[in-house]
Coordinates of N, CA and C in Angstrom, one line a residue:
X1 N 41.9 -36.1 69.2 CA 40.6 -36.3 68.6 C 40.4 -37.8 68.5
X2 N 39.3 -38.3 69.0 CA 38.9 -39.7 68.8 C 38.6 -40.1 67.3
X3 N 38.8 -41.3 66.9 CA 38.5 -41.7 65.6 C 37.0 -42.1 65.6
X4 N 36.5 -42.3 64.4 CA 35.1 -42.7 64.2 C 34.9 -44.0 64.9
X5 N 35.8 -45.0 64.8 CA 35.8 -46.3 65.4 C 35.8 -46.2 67.0
X6 N 36.6 -45.3 67.4 CA 36.7 -45.1 68.9 C 35.4 -44.5 69.5
X7 N 34.8 -43.5 68.7 CA 33.6 -42.9 69.0 C 32.4 -44.0 69.0
X8 N 32.4 -44.8 68.0 CA 31.4 -45.9 67.9 C 31.5 -46.8 69.1
X9 N 32.7 -47.2 69.5 CA 33.0 -48.1 70.6 C 32.4 -47.6 71.8
X10 N 32.7 -46.3 72.1 CA 32.2 -45.6 73.3 C 30.7 -45.5 73.3
X11 N 30.1 -45.1 72.2 CA 28.7 -45.0 72.1 C 28.0 -46.3 72.3
X12 N 28.6 -47.3 71.7 CA 27.9 -48.7 71.8 C 28.0 -49.3 73.2
X13 N 28.8 -48.7 74.1 CA 28.8 -49.2 75.5 C 27.6 -48.7 76.2
X14 N 26.7 -47.9 75.6 CA 25.4 -47.5 76.2 C 24.4 -48.4 75.7
X15 N 23.9 -49.4 76.4 CA 22.9 -50.4 75.9 C 21.6 -49.8 75.6
X16 N 21.3 -48.6 76.1 CA 20.0 -48.0 75.9 C 19.9 -47.3 74.6
X17 N 21.0 -47.2 73.9 CA 21.1 -46.5 72.5 C 21.1 -47.6 71.5
X18 N 20.2 -47.3 70.5 CA 20.2 -48.2 69.3 C 20.8 -47.6 68.1
X19 N 21.6 -48.3 67.4 CA 22.4 -47.9 66.3 C 21.4 -47.9 65.1
X20 N 21.4 -46.9 64.2 CA 20.7 -46.7 63.0 C 21.7 -46.2 61.9
X21 N 22.1 -47.1 61.0 CA 23.0 -46.6 59.9 C 22.1 -45.8 58.9
X22 N 22.7 -44.7 58.5 CA 22.1 -43.8 57.5 C 23.0 -43.7 56.4
X23 N 22.8 -42.7 55.4 CA 23.5 -42.6 54.2 C 25.0 -42.1 54.4
X24 N 25.8 -42.3 53.4 CA 27.2 -41.9 53.3 C 28.0 -42.4 54.5
X25 N 27.7 -43.6 55.0 CA 28.5 -44.2 56.1 C 28.2 -43.6 57.5
X26 N 27.3 -42.7 57.6 CA 27.0 -42.0 58.8 C 26.1 -42.9 59.7
X27 N 26.1 -42.6 61.0 CA 25.4 -43.4 61.9 C 24.7 -42.5 62.9
X28 N 23.4 -42.8 63.2 CA 22.6 -42.2 64.3 C 22.5 -43.2 65.4
X29 N 22.3 -42.8 66.6 CA 21.9 -43.6 67.8 C 20.7 -43.1 68.4
X30 N 19.6 -43.9 68.5 CA 18.4 -43.5 69.1 C 18.2 -44.0 70.5
X31 N 17.5 -43.2 71.3 CA 17.1 -43.6 72.7 C 15.6 -43.8 72.7
X32 N 15.2 -45.0 72.3 CA 13.8 -45.4 72.1 C 13.0 -45.2 73.4
X33 N 13.6 -45.2 74.6 CA 12.9 -45.1 75.8 C 12.6 -43.6 76.2
X34 N 13.0 -42.7 75.4 CA 12.8 -41.3 75.7 C 11.4 -41.0 76.0
X35 N 11.1 -40.2 77.1 CA 9.8 -39.8 77.4 C 9.5 -38.5 76.7
X36 N 10.3 -38.0 75.9 CA 10.1 -36.7 75.2 C 10.0 -37.0 73.7
X37 N 9.7 -36.0 73.0 CA 9.6 -36.2 71.5 C 10.9 -36.6 70.9
X38 N 11.9 -36.1 71.4 CA 13.3 -36.2 70.9 C 13.8 -37.6 71.2
X39 N 14.2 -38.4 70.1 CA 14.7 -39.8 70.4 C 16.2 -39.9 69.9
X40 N 16.7 -39.1 69.0 CA 18.0 -39.2 68.4 C 19.0 -38.5 69.4
X41 N 19.9 -39.3 70.0 CA 20.9 -38.8 70.9 C 22.2 -38.5 70.1
X42 N 22.6 -39.4 69.2 CA 23.8 -39.2 68.4 C 23.4 -39.0 67.0
X43 N 23.7 -37.9 66.4 CA 23.2 -37.6 65.0 C 24.4 -37.4 64.1
X44 N 24.3 -38.1 63.0 CA 25.2 -37.9 61.9 C 26.6 -38.1 62.2
X45 N 26.9 -39.1 62.9 CA 28.3 -39.6 63.3 C 28.9 -40.1 61.9
X46 N 29.9 -39.3 61.5 CA 30.5 -39.5 60.2 C 31.9 -40.2 60.3
X47 N 32.3 -41.0 59.2 CA 33.5 -41.7 59.3 C 34.7 -40.7 59.4
X48 N 34.6 -39.5 59.2 CA 35.7 -38.5 59.4 C 35.8 -38.1 60.8
X49 N 34.9 -38.6 61.7 CA 35.0 -38.3 63.2 C 34.0 -37.2 63.6
X50 N 33.4 -36.5 62.6 CA 32.5 -35.5 63.0 C 31.1 -36.1 63.4
X51 N 30.4 -35.3 64.2 CA 29.0 -35.8 64.6 C 28.5 -34.9 65.6
X52 N 27.3 -35.2 66.1 CA 26.6 -34.3 67.1 C 25.9 -35.2 68.1
X53 N 25.8 -34.6 69.3 CA 25.1 -35.2 70.3 C 24.0 -34.3 70.8
X54 N 22.8 -34.7 71.1 CA 21.7 -33.9 71.6 C 22.2 -33.4 73.0
X55 N 22.0 -32.1 73.2 CA 22.4 -31.5 74.5 C 21.4 -30.5 75.0
X56 N 20.1 -31.0 75.0 CA 19.0 -30.1 75.5 C 19.2 -29.7 76.9
X57 N 20.0 -30.3 77.7 CA 20.4 -30.1 79.1 C 21.3 -28.9 79.3
X58 N 22.0 -28.6 78.2 CA 23.0 -27.5 78.3 C 22.4 -26.1 78.1
X59 N 23.0 -25.0 78.5 CA 22.5 -23.7 78.3 C 22.6 -23.4 76.7
X60 N 21.8 -22.5 76.3 CA 21.7 -22.2 74.8 C 23.0 -21.8 74.2
X61 N 23.8 -21.1 74.9 CA 25.0 -20.6 74.3 C 26.1 -21.8 74.1
X62 N 25.8 -23.0 74.6 CA 26.7 -24.1 74.5 C 26.3 -25.1 73.5
X63 N 25.1 -24.8 72.8 CA 24.6 -25.7 71.8 C 24.0 -25.0 70.7
X64 N 23.8 -25.6 69.5 CA 23.2 -24.9 68.4 C 21.7 -24.8 68.5
X65 N 21.0 -24.2 67.6 CA 19.6 -24.0 67.6 C 18.8 -25.3 67.6
X66 N 19.4 -26.4 67.2 CA 18.7 -27.7 67.2 C 18.9 -28.4 68.5
X67 N 19.7 -27.8 69.4 CA 20.0 -28.4 70.7 C 21.1 -29.5 70.6
X68 N 22.0 -29.3 69.7 CA 23.1 -30.2 69.4 C 24.5 -29.6 69.8
X69 N 25.4 -30.5 70.1 CA 26.8 -30.1 70.3 C 27.6 -31.0 69.4
X70 N 28.7 -30.3 68.8 CA 29.5 -31.0 67.9 C 30.5 -31.8 68.7
X71 N 30.7 -33.1 68.3 CA 31.7 -33.9 69.2 C 32.9 -34.3 68.4
X72 N 33.3 -33.6 67.4 CA 34.5 -33.8 66.6 C 35.7 -33.9 67.5
X73 N 35.9 -33.0 68.4 CA 37.1 -32.8 69.2 C 36.9 -33.3 70.7
X74 N 35.9 -34.0 70.9 CA 35.6 -34.5 72.3 C 36.6 -35.6 72.7
X75 N 36.9 -35.5 74.0 CA 37.7 -36.6 74.6 C 36.7 -37.8 74.9
X76 N 37.3 -38.9 75.4 CA 36.4 -40.0 75.7 C 35.6 -39.6 76.9
X77 N 36.1 -38.9 77.9 CA 35.4 -38.6 79.2 C 34.3 -37.5 78.8
X78 N 34.6 -36.6 77.9 CA 33.6 -35.5 77.5 C 32.4 -36.2 76.8
X79 N 32.7 -37.1 75.9 CA 31.7 -37.8 75.1 C 30.8 -38.7 76.0
X80 N 31.4 -39.4 76.9 CA 30.7 -40.2 77.9 C 29.8 -39.3 78.7
X81 N 30.3 -38.2 79.2 CA 29.5 -37.3 80.1 C 28.3 -36.7 79.2
X82 N 28.5 -36.3 78.0 CA 27.5 -35.8 77.2 C 26.4 -36.8 77.0
X83 N 26.7 -38.0 76.7 CA 25.8 -39.1 76.5 C 25.0 -39.4 77.7
X84 N 25.7 -39.5 78.9 CA 25.0 -39.8 80.1 C 24.0 -38.6 80.4
X85 N 24.4 -37.4 80.2 CA 23.5 -36.3 80.5 C 22.4 -36.2 79.5
X86 N 22.6 -36.6 78.2 CA 21.5 -36.5 77.2 C 20.4 -37.6 77.6
X87 N 20.9 -38.8 77.9 CA 20.0 -39.9 78.3 C 19.2 -39.5 79.5
X88 N 19.8 -38.9 80.5 CA 19.2 -38.6 81.8 C 18.2 -37.5 81.4
X89 N 18.5 -36.5 80.6 CA 17.5 -35.4 80.2 C 16.4 -36.0 79.5
X90 N 16.6 -36.9 78.6 CA 15.5 -37.4 77.8 C 14.7 -38.4 78.6
X91 N 15.1 -38.8 79.8 CA 14.4 -39.8 80.6 C 13.4 -39.0 81.6
X92 N 13.6 -37.7 81.7 CA 12.8 -36.9 82.5 C 11.5 -36.5 81.8
X93 N 10.4 -36.5 82.6 CA 9.2 -36.0 82.0 C 9.3 -34.6 81.8
X94 N 8.6 -34.0 80.7 CA 8.7 -32.6 80.5 C 8.3 -31.7 81.6
X95 N 7.3 -32.2 82.4 CA 6.9 -31.5 83.6 C 8.0 -31.2 84.6
X96 N 8.9 -32.2 84.7 CA 10.0 -32.1 85.5 C 11.0 -31.1 85.1
X97 N 11.2 -30.9 83.8 CA 12.0 -30.0 83.1 C 11.4 -28.5 83.3
X98 N 10.1 -28.4 83.2 CA 9.5 -27.1 83.3 C 9.7 -26.5 84.6
X99 N 9.8 -27.3 85.7 CA 10.1 -26.8 87.0 C 11.4 -26.0 87.1
X100 N 12.3 -26.2 86.2 CA 13.6 -25.5 86.2 C 13.4 -24.0 85.8
X101 N 12.3 -23.7 85.1 CA 12.1 -22.4 84.7 C 10.9 -21.8 85.5
X102 N 11.2 -20.9 86.4 CA 10.2 -20.2 87.1 C 9.4 -19.2 86.3
X103 N 8.1 -19.1 86.6 CA 7.3 -18.2 85.7 C 7.8 -16.8 85.9
X104 N 8.2 -16.4 87.1 CA 8.6 -15.0 87.3 C 9.9 -14.7 86.4
X105 N 10.7 -15.7 86.1 CA 11.9 -15.6 85.4 C 11.7 -15.3 84.0
X106 N 10.6 -15.8 83.4 CA 10.5 -15.6 81.9 C 9.3 -14.7 81.6
X107 N 8.3 -14.5 82.5 CA 7.2 -13.7 82.1 C 7.6 -12.2 82.1
X108 N 7.1 -11.4 81.1 CA 7.4 -10.0 81.0 C 7.8 -9.6 79.6
X109 N 8.6 -8.5 79.5 CA 9.0 -8.0 78.2 C 10.3 -8.6 77.8
X110 N 10.4 -8.9 76.5 CA 11.6 -9.5 75.9 C 12.0 -8.5 74.8
X111 N 13.3 -8.2 74.6 CA 13.8 -7.3 73.6 C 14.6 -8.0 72.6
X112 N 14.4 -7.7 71.3 CA 15.1 -8.3 70.2 C 16.3 -7.5 69.7
X113 N 16.9 -8.0 68.6 CA 18.1 -7.3 68.1 C 17.9 -5.9 67.7
X114 N 16.7 -5.6 67.1 CA 16.4 -4.3 66.6 C 15.5 -3.5 67.5
X115 N 15.6 -3.9 68.9 CA 14.9 -3.2 69.9 C 13.4 -3.5 69.8
X116 N 12.9 -4.4 69.0 CA 11.5 -4.7 69.0 C 11.2 -5.5 70.3
X117 N 10.0 -5.3 70.8 CA 9.6 -5.9 72.1 C 8.4 -6.9 71.9
X118 N 8.6 -8.0 72.6 CA 7.5 -9.0 72.7 C 7.2 -9.2 74.2
X119 N 6.0 -9.5 74.5 CA 5.6 -9.7 75.9 C 5.1 -11.1 76.1
X120 N 5.7 -11.8 77.1 CA 5.3 -13.2 77.4 C 4.4 -13.1 78.7
X121 N 3.2 -13.7 78.6 CA 2.2 -13.7 79.6 C 1.6 -15.1 79.8
X122 N 1.4 -15.4 81.0 CA 0.7 -16.7 81.3 C -0.8 -16.4 81.4
X123 N -1.5 -17.0 80.6 CA -3.0 -16.9 80.5 C -3.6 -18.2 80.6
X124 N -4.4 -18.5 81.6 CA -5.0 -19.8 81.8 C -3.9 -20.9 81.8
X125 N -3.9 -21.8 81.0 CA -2.9 -22.9 81.0 C -1.8 -22.6 80.0
X126 N -1.8 -21.5 79.2 CA -0.9 -21.2 78.2 C 0.1 -20.1 78.5
X127 N 1.2 -20.2 77.8 CA 2.1 -19.1 77.8 C 2.0 -18.4 76.4
X128 N 1.6 -17.2 76.4 CA 1.4 -16.5 75.1 C 2.4 -15.4 74.9
X129 N 2.9 -15.3 73.6 CA 3.7 -14.2 73.3 C 3.0 -13.2 72.4
X130 N 3.1 -11.9 72.9 CA 2.4 -10.8 72.1 C 3.4 -9.9 71.5
X131 N 3.1 -9.4 70.3 CA 3.7 -8.3 69.7 C 2.7 -7.1 69.7
X132 N 2.9 -6.2 70.7 CA 1.8 -5.3 71.0 C 0.6 -6.0 71.5
X133 N -0.5 -5.8 70.8 CA -1.8 -6.4 71.2 C -2.1 -7.7 70.3
X134 N -1.1 -8.0 69.4 CA -1.3 -9.1 68.6 C -0.7 -10.4 69.1
X135 N -1.4 -11.5 69.1 CA -0.9 -12.8 69.5 C 0.1 -13.3 68.5
X136 N 1.3 -13.5 69.0 CA 2.4 -14.0 68.1 C 2.5 -15.5 68.1
X137 N 2.6 -16.1 69.3 CA 2.7 -17.6 69.5 C 2.1 -18.0 70.8
X138 N 1.8 -19.3 70.9 CA 1.2 -19.9 72.2 C 2.1 -21.1 72.5
X139 N 2.3 -21.3 73.8 CA 3.1 -22.5 74.3 C 2.4 -23.1 75.5
X140 N 2.7 -24.4 75.7 CA 2.1 -25.1 76.9 C 3.0 -25.0 78.1
X141 N 4.2 -24.5 77.9 CA 5.1 -24.4 79.1 C 6.0 -23.2 79.0
X142 N 6.5 -22.7 80.2 CA 7.4 -21.6 80.1 C 8.8 -22.0 79.4
X143 N 9.1 -23.2 79.5 CA 10.3 -23.7 78.9 C 10.3 -23.5 77.4
X144 N 9.1 -24.0 76.8 CA 9.0 -23.8 75.3 C 9.0 -22.4 74.9
X145 N 8.3 -21.5 75.7 CA 8.2 -20.1 75.4 C 9.5 -19.4 75.5
X146 N 10.3 -19.7 76.5 CA 11.6 -19.1 76.7 C 12.5 -19.6 75.6
X147 N 12.5 -20.9 75.3 CA 13.4 -21.5 74.2 C 13.1 -20.7 72.9
X148 N 11.7 -20.6 72.6 CA 11.4 -19.8 71.3 C 12.0 -18.4 71.3
X149 N 11.7 -17.7 72.3 CA 12.2 -16.3 72.4 C 13.8 -16.2 72.2
X150 N 14.4 -17.1 73.0 CA 15.9 -17.0 72.8 C 16.4 -17.5 71.5
X151 N 15.7 -18.4 70.8 CA 16.1 -18.8 69.5 C 15.9 -17.7 68.4
X152 N 14.8 -16.9 68.7 CA 14.6 -15.8 67.9 C 15.4 -14.6 68.1
X153 N 16.3 -14.7 69.0 CA 17.2 -13.6 69.3 C 16.7 -12.6 70.3
X154 N 15.8 -12.9 71.2 CA 15.2 -12.1 72.2 C 15.8 -12.4 73.6
X155 N 16.0 -11.3 74.4 CA 16.5 -11.4 75.7 C 15.6 -10.8 76.7
X156 N 15.5 -11.3 77.9 CA 14.6 -10.8 78.9 C 15.0 -9.4 79.3
X157 N 14.0 -8.5 79.3 CA 14.3 -7.1 79.6 C 14.4 -7.0 81.2
X158 N 15.5 -6.4 81.7 CA 15.7 -6.3 83.1 C 15.2 -5.0 83.7

C-alpha cells in the first residue's frame, strides 16, 4: 500500500489537477478543465492513505453509487491509470459519452429487486421512465436514464 505522501506525489505529477486542502488533513484534487459537471477527481485523500478517485468511466459494479473507487490499496501503476482515465473521461463532451449507450440497449422494460417493472421510452428529445402509466423520471440522455435505473437496483429485462 502506498503512503499518503507517495499518493500525493503521484497525484501532483498531473499538472491539470489542482490541490484543495479540506478538513482533518484530507485533500481533494480538482480538474477545473472538466467539460462535465464533475470536477473533483481525487476526493478525501486522508493521511491514513485512504481516499477515492472518480471513476465514471468504469462499469457500475467496479465503482460505488457516487462513481468513486477506493484507492487505499492501489499500486502506483493502478493509481496513475485511474487518474489518466478519469481525466480523459471528464475531458469528453457528454454527447460523446452518450454514444456509448445505444437506444436499443436501454429502451424497454426494467425489472427491480421485488419484480416491480419500469419502462424506459424515448419521447421527443427526452428519455422517460414510467411506472405503469405514471411518469417517474425524465432524462436528457440514455446514459443518465440507464445510470438512474441501475442505481435504483433495476436491470434490463431480456
